[in-house]
Amino acid sequence: MRRTSKERLAEKIACFGNFGADERGGITRLSLSPAALDACAEFRRRCVDLGLAVRCDDMGNIYAVKQGAEDLPGPAMGSHADSVVNGGNYDGMLGVLAALEVLETMVGDGISTRRPVSAVIWTNEEGVRFPPAMMSSGVLTGKFDKSAVLAVRDSDGVSFGEALSAGGRQGDRAARLSPATCTAYLELHIEQGPVLDESGESVGVVQGVVGMCNYTISVFGQAGHAGSTPMSRRRDALYAAAGIIRRLHDELGRIEGGPVFTCGHIECRPNMHTIIPEEVSFSLDARHRDPDVMRRVVGVIAALPREPDGCRVEYREEWSRKTTLFDPALAAVVKRNADALGYANRFMFSGPGHDAQYVQDMLPAAMIFVPSIGGRSHCPDENTSLDDCRNGADVLLNAVLELADAQ
Amino acid sequence: MRRTSKERLAEKIACFGNFGADERGGITRLSLSPAALDACAEFRRRCVDLGLAVRCDDMGNIYAVKQGAEDLPGPAMGSHADSVVNGGNYDGMLGVLAALEVLETMVGDGISTRRPVSAVIWTNEEGVRFPPAMMSSGVLTGKFDKSAVLAVRDSDGVSFGEALSAGGRQGDRAARLSPATCTAYLELHIEQGPVLDESGESVGVVQGVVGMCNYTISVFGQAGHAGSTPMSRRRDALYAAAGIIRRLHDELGRIEGGPVFTCGHIECRPNMHTIIPEEVSFSLDARHRDPDVMRRVVGVIAALPREPDGCRVEYREEWSRKTTLFDPALAAVVKRNADALGYANRFMFSGPGHDAQYVQDMLPAAMIFVPSIGGRSHCPDENTSLDDCRNGADVLLNAVLELADAQ
């Protein structure tokens, strides 16, 4: 079995952690921002130094290719370089650096393969500056209309298309990842949850991404002065919404199979301490791999009381996605190599979405998770031990080499 | 008994409703804004046309004085001309226009009095643009430090002092309302609640303003990814806050005496639908005339669970005020004249605060409430029937005349 270099990987993680380091101890590297462009430029420079061909497609995705002995399609690996606001140093970037370390190991150890091996950086996975998330892999796989996403504007009024051009990232459509050039896609990513950290396993063999739904639940009451409206006359939208949030948690928590669910966003109008809330809206995000469980989640929402506490309740599905199942044969390759390396591992599903779930629609795809200490992510103390980073990179290296020599 | 003119009052209400009329069908006339300055200028012009002396004090308060036969202190009446954002056409302004109508009636009907009669417009009662509320009456009565409030800045960075100067409203300190020139203060105002509207009474004889307290309650949990954090590991600050809001309402609702209480403002951090809420803060406003009831309210807050649902709870009193009792003899004058006019009326307390409660600290003060249709206020459909407006003005007229001829 081959091994990557712990020292080189440590240097990469430290170096790329400078791109977008913010004053709050975290990483703020929004897509196509100067920090993100600098990080991609550093990736490109390092790949060129390794003698690799580097290209950019029309969605700004960057590819570094190590040629194989034969002119055949080959495996690709990668992740994204953008972050959320005040996020951590591992989400996305670790997968990019592990792919870079794999290529550097192949070059350094003089490993040649039958098929080419590629590393890819996906543009705008987080979707924070330009919604939606996973924008560029979504366009490549037909999820989103290219002209529509090019027109999406950030809070400063800059469109995604303008940001691509300004960043010199509007490349060649012919460079896109496709079945013509690629046989399989592997993405290494932090788990963003506590499962591996608590089990003490180094590697998660990801079989798929759970289905999810996202609803907005709105409660309509009546405004009134806090000092002069008798309690018996009130239709307080926040009081009613609080009851619905508690009821949702309690009832969703009783669903067999255990979906995860979150009310993470709430808006209150007029949101003044002297005015009875007139309208409160909040989000419900629920996820599970089993469609039957998701149907029961929707059933709980549909069964919400429509007129609690004198208020009126409406709900609206904002969007949903079905469970994505990764290629079982490819996941088996990952599992086999993790076992061969002697790294404790388990099959698991991803709760968060990843570019790999879109790629799966056109290519065999799978993911490699590494532990998130304390399950923390999207925050400055997001962290993964260097040993786990290296172990994940080793699994990626050996899996990719197996795929690159496949008949 | 004397009567004001319904037609003249209707014209005033319609005319002054043009100052600050906003695109949402309401009134947005923030203190010292062009709309508020225009309204005050129109008031001044009308008073000058009536042959009255008009002055402005150093806090921008405007006084129109109809001289009496003797050089003695006399009664004053008035209210405020500023509004909240997208508020209604009666809050504050009706008291100003009723005072103006009283003066116009005296001039028109050739009514002379022993003592002078004054009308006053208080600057910045709402405190929306420049907190705190009742700023200028508060400075005159020693509640606030003048230099401190002059330095308060609006969201554009303009200080109250700068706005006073720019509006030509920085007048003479000697013009301030004081016991030297004033024997009593009467303020007509809409009830801002449904009591009079539902009882069918035209007039509320206000005996005082209820005590209140305002708390911020903060709940601290832990952020985590909505898709990858097992439910058993969560410390969801919004779920916990929802439980506390429900508990507060239920327990405060059981307090004998019936305080009114409102959670009107809520903030959630990071407030993203894919992140478990890490911190939620919300306001609690509670009011009642009886100090013992207010003590029981504080007891309920103090007895809140400190670690519900795995989160940590803190609470902080932002401010509070004791119940203000208006001058009983002055309230009796209002009551007697309302009865003499044959207008159905009742003694009542005010939930909202008013400039009159500060004035009460230096002068006998009382208030006259008129019905708010449906109890609505601080919104575009805030409304009071013209008959009720006129009846209230009649009570104000006759009460002021009684005070102006007092020995």
XYZ file of N, CA and C in Angstrom, chain B residues 289 360 399:
9
model
N -50.399 48.089 37.209
C -50.373 49.263 38.097
C -49.927 48.894 39.503
N -46.064 65.048 35.308
C -46.680 64.874 36.633
C -45.668 65.084 37.768
N -62.601 71.472 30.572
C -61.711 71.277 31.722
C -60.687 72.406 31.769
